[in-house]
Amino acid sequence: MAADPRDAIWNEAHHLQYNVSYTGELETALLARWVWLDSITKITVAISSGGAALAGLVFWKNSDYTFLWPLFTSISALLAIVSKELSVAQRLKVHATSVSALASLRADIDSLIVRMKINAGFSIADFEEKLLALRERYKIDVAEFPYDLLLTERLRLKTQQKLDASRSGK
């Protein structure tokens, strides 16, 4: 007896759903890291800016802390330069767009799976076409992800464990 091609469509749909979920979680985690870096940079620059020079006077009045203000302003300037050179604002935009695109794709895959559950005798040709179109969207979305220096093996593993735990019902 020949295997039912619907089984292959089911398996591929679930595999694609997992990959999209993993990539979406990873993009969300990267977005959070870039938002954190951007926030820290903006806060330190704001504190050390000319408007916050009053805070520097507090350090100068107490001779034990005079070294802190130049150190703090130097760190602030360094963070501002690093932020500019790393194109943090652009990375925030790219990751936010990716998170949104992957969420939309995930919803479309979930809808396809629901439709297959409701109609167990679904049209193989029709659903194969839909599945291949979703795979193509995923391929295009993933191709747009730039190299990211905040993407570590530890983050990949943590994301994978989180996704696997949520799928196993833990």
mmCIF file of C-alpha atoms in Angstrom:
data_model
loop_
_atom_site.group_PDB
_atom_site.id
_atom_site.type_symbol
_atom_site.label_atom_id
_atom_site.label_comp_id
_atom_site.label_asym_id
_atom_site.label_seq_id
_atom_site.Cartn_x
_atom_site.Cartn_y
_atom_site.Cartn_z
ATOM 1 C CA MET A 1 0.000 0.000 0.000
ATOM 2 C CA ALA A 2 1.393 3.381 -1.026
ATOM 3 C CA ALA A 3 1.955 6.125 1.516
ATOM 4 C CA ASP A 4 -0.614 8.914 1.564
ATOM 5 C CA PRO A 5 0.916 12.163 0.241
ATOM 6 C CA ARG A 6 -1.184 13.999 2.833
ATOM 7 C CA ASP A 7 1.124 12.592 5.499
ATOM 8 C CA ALA A 8 4.087 14.253 3.808
ATOM 9 C CA ILE A 9 2.199 17.561 3.682
ATOM 10 C CA TRP A 10 1.324 17.210 7.386
ATOM 11 C CA ASN A 11 4.936 16.465 8.301
ATOM 12 C CA GLU A 12 6.322 19.304 6.218
ATOM 13 C CA ALA A 13 3.749 21.757 7.589
ATOM 14 C CA HIS A 14 4.695 20.874 11.178
ATOM 15 C CA HIS A 15 8.396 21.040 10.346
ATOM 16 C CA LEU A 16 7.942 24.477 8.781
ATOM 17 C CA GLN A 17 5.866 25.593 11.760
ATOM 18 C CA TYR A 18 8.687 24.576 14.113
ATOM 19 C CA ASN A 19 11.364 26.350 12.039
ATOM 20 C CA VAL A 20 9.312 29.539 11.822
ATOM 21 C CA SER A 21 8.617 29.420 15.569
ATOM 22 C CA TYR A 22 12.306 28.937 16.352
ATOM 23 C CA THR A 23 13.398 31.739 14.037
ATOM 24 C CA GLY A 24 10.688 34.025 15.425
ATOM 25 C CA GLU A 25 11.785 33.357 19.014
ATOM 26 C CA LEU A 26 15.402 33.971 18.051
ATOM 27 C CA GLU A 27 14.537 37.247 16.334
ATOM 28 C CA THR A 28 12.491 38.326 19.367
ATOM 29 C CA ALA A 29 15.435 37.592 21.664
ATOM 30 C CA LEU A 30 17.813 39.515 19.399
ATOM 31 C CA LEU A 31 15.411 42.438 19.256
ATOM 32 C CA ALA A 32 15.322 42.481 23.060
ATOM 33 C CA ARG A 33 19.117 42.516 23.214
ATOM 34 C CA TRP A 34 19.381 45.410 20.748
ATOM 35 C CA VAL A 35 16.653 47.364 22.560
ATOM 36 C CA TRP A 36 18.571 46.883 25.823
ATOM 37 C CA LEU A 37 21.830 48.114 24.257
ATOM 38 C CA ASP A 38 20.053 51.079 22.684
ATOM 39 C CA SER A 39 18.364 51.990 25.977
ATOM 40 C CA ILE A 40 21.599 51.814 27.991
ATOM 41 C CA THR A 41 23.369 53.963 25.412
ATOM 42 C CA LYS A 42 20.623 56.592 25.359
ATOM 43 C CA ILE A 43 20.438 56.749 29.160
ATOM 44 C CA THR A 44 24.194 57.138 29.638
ATOM 45 C CA VAL A 45 24.418 59.779 26.913
ATOM 46 C CA ALA A 46 21.499 61.682 28.443
ATOM 47 C CA ILE A 47 23.033 61.593 31.918
ATOM 48 C CA SER A 48 26.442 62.727 30.729
ATOM 49 C CA SER A 49 25.147 65.393 28.337
ATOM 50 C CA GLY A 50 25.596 69.103 28.929
ATOM 51 C CA GLY A 51 22.170 69.303 30.529
ATOM 52 C CA ALA A 52 23.313 66.840 33.140
ATOM 53 C CA ALA A 53 26.524 68.700 33.958
ATOM 54 C CA LEU A 54 25.044 69.464 37.351
ATOM 55 C CA ALA A 55 25.517 65.816 38.246
ATOM 56 C CA GLY A 56 29.202 66.236 37.387
ATOM 57 C CA LEU A 57 29.508 69.079 39.855
ATOM 58 C CA VAL A 58 28.425 66.742 42.627
ATOM 59 C CA PHE A 59 31.350 64.496 41.796
ATOM 60 C CA TRP A 60 33.779 67.433 41.687
ATOM 61 C CA LYS A 61 32.748 68.701 45.125
ATOM 62 C CA ASN A 62 33.749 65.424 46.717
ATOM 63 C CA SER A 63 37.400 64.771 45.891
ATOM 64 C CA ASP A 64 36.964 61.023 46.470
ATOM 65 C CA TYR A 65 34.710 60.811 43.401
ATOM 66 C CA THR A 66 36.352 63.229 40.954
ATOM 67 C CA PHE A 67 37.663 60.368 38.819
ATOM 68 C CA LEU A 68 34.129 59.002 38.284
ATOM 69 C CA TRP A 69 32.739 61.816 36.141
ATOM 70 C CA PRO A 70 35.453 61.710 33.435
ATOM 71 C CA LEU A 71 35.233 57.916 33.483
ATOM 72 C CA PHE A 72 31.451 58.000 33.127
ATOM 73 C CA THR A 73 31.495 60.573 30.322
ATOM 74 C CA SER A 74 34.203 58.607 28.503
ATOM 75 C CA ILE A 75 32.135 55.423 28.713
ATOM 76 C CA SER A 76 29.097 57.342 27.548
ATOM 77 C CA ALA A 77 30.953 58.734 24.541
ATOM 78 C CA LEU A 78 32.315 55.291 23.719
ATOM 79 C CA LEU A 79 28.820 53.776 23.885
ATOM 80 C CA ALA A 80 27.484 56.502 21.591
ATOM 81 C CA ILE A 81 30.230 55.812 19.052
ATOM 82 C CA VAL A 82 29.737 52.053 19.243
ATOM 83 C CA SER A 83 25.982 52.483 18.878
ATOM 84 C CA LYS A 84 26.472 54.597 15.783
ATOM 85 C CA GLU A 85 29.033 52.254 14.244
ATOM 86 C CA LEU A 86 26.918 49.158 14.924
ATOM 87 C CA SER A 87 23.902 50.832 13.312
ATOM 88 C CA VAL A 88 21.761 49.998 16.327
ATOM 89 C CA ALA A 89 18.730 51.916 15.046
ATOM 90 C CA GLN A 90 18.866 50.023 11.741
ATOM 91 C CA ARG A 91 19.239 46.681 13.522
ATOM 92 C CA LEU A 92 16.237 47.487 15.707
ATOM 93 C CA LYS A 93 14.199 48.164 12.587
ATOM 94 C CA VAL A 94 15.374 44.981 10.835
ATOM 95 C CA HIS A 95 14.674 42.739 13.826
ATOM 96 C CA ALA A 96 11.283 44.338 14.523
ATOM 97 C CA THR A 97 10.293 43.831 10.879
ATOM 98 C CA SER A 98 11.490 40.222 11.022
ATOM 99 C CA VAL A 99 9.537 39.504 14.187
ATOM 100 C CA SER A 100 6.402 40.893 12.574
ATOM 101 C CA ALA A 101 6.886 38.990 9.294
ATOM 102 C CA LEU A 102 7.548 35.708 11.107
ATOM 103 C CA ALA A 103 4.493 36.158 13.335
ATOM 104 C CA SER A 104 2.361 36.641 10.235
ATOM 105 C CA LEU A 105 3.905 33.614 8.568
ATOM 106 C CA ARG A 106 3.386 31.518 11.703
ATOM 107 C CA ALA A 107 -0.305 32.499 11.768
ATOM 108 C CA ASP A 108 -0.679 31.491 8.121
ATOM 109 C CA ILE A 109 0.961 28.111 8.762
ATOM 110 C CA ASP A 110 -1.278 27.560 11.791
ATOM 111 C CA SER A 111 -4.306 28.352 9.617
ATOM 112 C CA LEU A 112 -3.164 25.836 7.014
ATOM 113 C CA ILE A 113 -2.790 23.164 9.685
ATOM 114 C CA VAL A 114 -6.256 23.932 11.073
ATOM 115 C CA ARG A 115 -7.720 23.680 7.585
ATOM 116 C CA MET A 116 -6.036 20.291 7.150
ATOM 117 C CA LYS A 117 -7.469 19.101 10.479
ATOM 118 C CA ILE A 118 -10.975 20.220 9.568
ATOM 119 C CA ASN A 119 -10.839 18.657 6.111
ATOM 120 C CA ALA A 120 -8.854 15.425 6.513
ATOM 121 C CA GLY A 121 -9.405 14.607 2.837
ATOM 122 C CA PHE A 122 -7.934 17.909 1.678
ATOM 123 C CA SER A 123 -6.836 18.407 -1.909
ATOM 124 C CA ILE A 124 -3.219 17.296 -2.178
ATOM 125 C CA ALA A 125 -2.418 19.611 -5.088
ATOM 126 C CA ASP A 126 -4.049 22.636 -3.454
ATOM 127 C CA PHE A 127 -2.405 22.165 -0.069
ATOM 128 C CA GLU A 128 0.951 21.281 -1.607
ATOM 129 C CA GLU A 129 0.848 24.586 -3.477
ATOM 130 C CA LYS A 130 -0.069 26.485 -0.301
ATOM 131 C CA LEU A 131 2.678 24.767 1.691
ATOM 132 C CA LEU A 132 5.299 25.477 -0.955
ATOM 133 C CA ALA A 133 4.262 29.141 -1.036
ATOM 134 C CA LEU A 134 4.664 29.334 2.762
ATOM 135 C CA ARG A 135 8.091 27.687 2.525
ATOM 136 C CA GLU A 136 9.098 30.248 -0.097
ATOM 137 C CA ARG A 137 7.984 33.104 2.204
ATOM 138 C CA TYR A 138 10.072 31.612 5.001
ATOM 139 C CA LYS A 139 13.079 31.296 2.696
ATOM 140 C CA ILE A 140 12.739 34.960 1.654
ATOM 141 C CA ASP A 141 12.278 36.151 5.257
ATOM 142 C CA VAL A 142 15.307 34.218 6.503
ATOM 143 C CA ALA A 143 17.461 35.448 3.613
ATOM 144 C CA GLU A 144 16.869 39.027 4.778
ATOM 145 C CA PHE A 145 18.337 38.411 8.245
ATOM 146 C CA PRO A 146 21.731 40.086 8.511
ATOM 147 C CA TYR A 147 24.687 38.661 10.387
ATOM 148 C CA ASP A 148 24.235 39.621 14.022
ATOM 149 C CA LEU A 149 27.082 39.856 16.492
ATOM 150 C CA LEU A 150 24.650 39.453 19.412
ATOM 151 C CA LEU A 151 23.578 36.033 18.120
ATOM 152 C CA THR A 152 25.487 33.526 20.205
ATOM 153 C CA GLU A 153 25.411 29.767 20.432
ATOM 154 C CA ARG A 154 24.120 30.162 23.986
ATOM 155 C CA LEU A 155 21.185 32.243 22.744
ATOM 156 C CA ARG A 156 20.435 29.661 20.042
ATOM 157 C CA LEU A 157 20.436 26.851 22.614
ATOM 158 C CA LYS A 158 18.332 28.818 25.104
ATOM 159 C CA THR A 159 15.794 29.632 22.379
ATOM 160 C CA GLN A 160 15.655 26.000 21.228
ATOM 161 C CA GLN A 161 15.090 24.772 24.804
ATOM 162 C CA LYS A 162 12.362 27.365 25.384
ATOM 163 C CA LEU A 163 10.559 26.370 22.191
ATOM 164 C CA ASP A 164 10.886 22.642 22.891
ATOM 165 C CA ALA A 165 9.577 23.129 26.440
ATOM 166 C CA SER A 166 6.564 25.111 25.196
ATOM 167 C CA ARG A 167 5.755 22.445 22.593
ATOM 168 C CA SER A 168 6.001 19.569 25.072
ATOM 169 C CA GLY A 169 3.579 21.306 27.452
ATOM 170 C CA LYS A 170 6.042 21.830 30.309
#
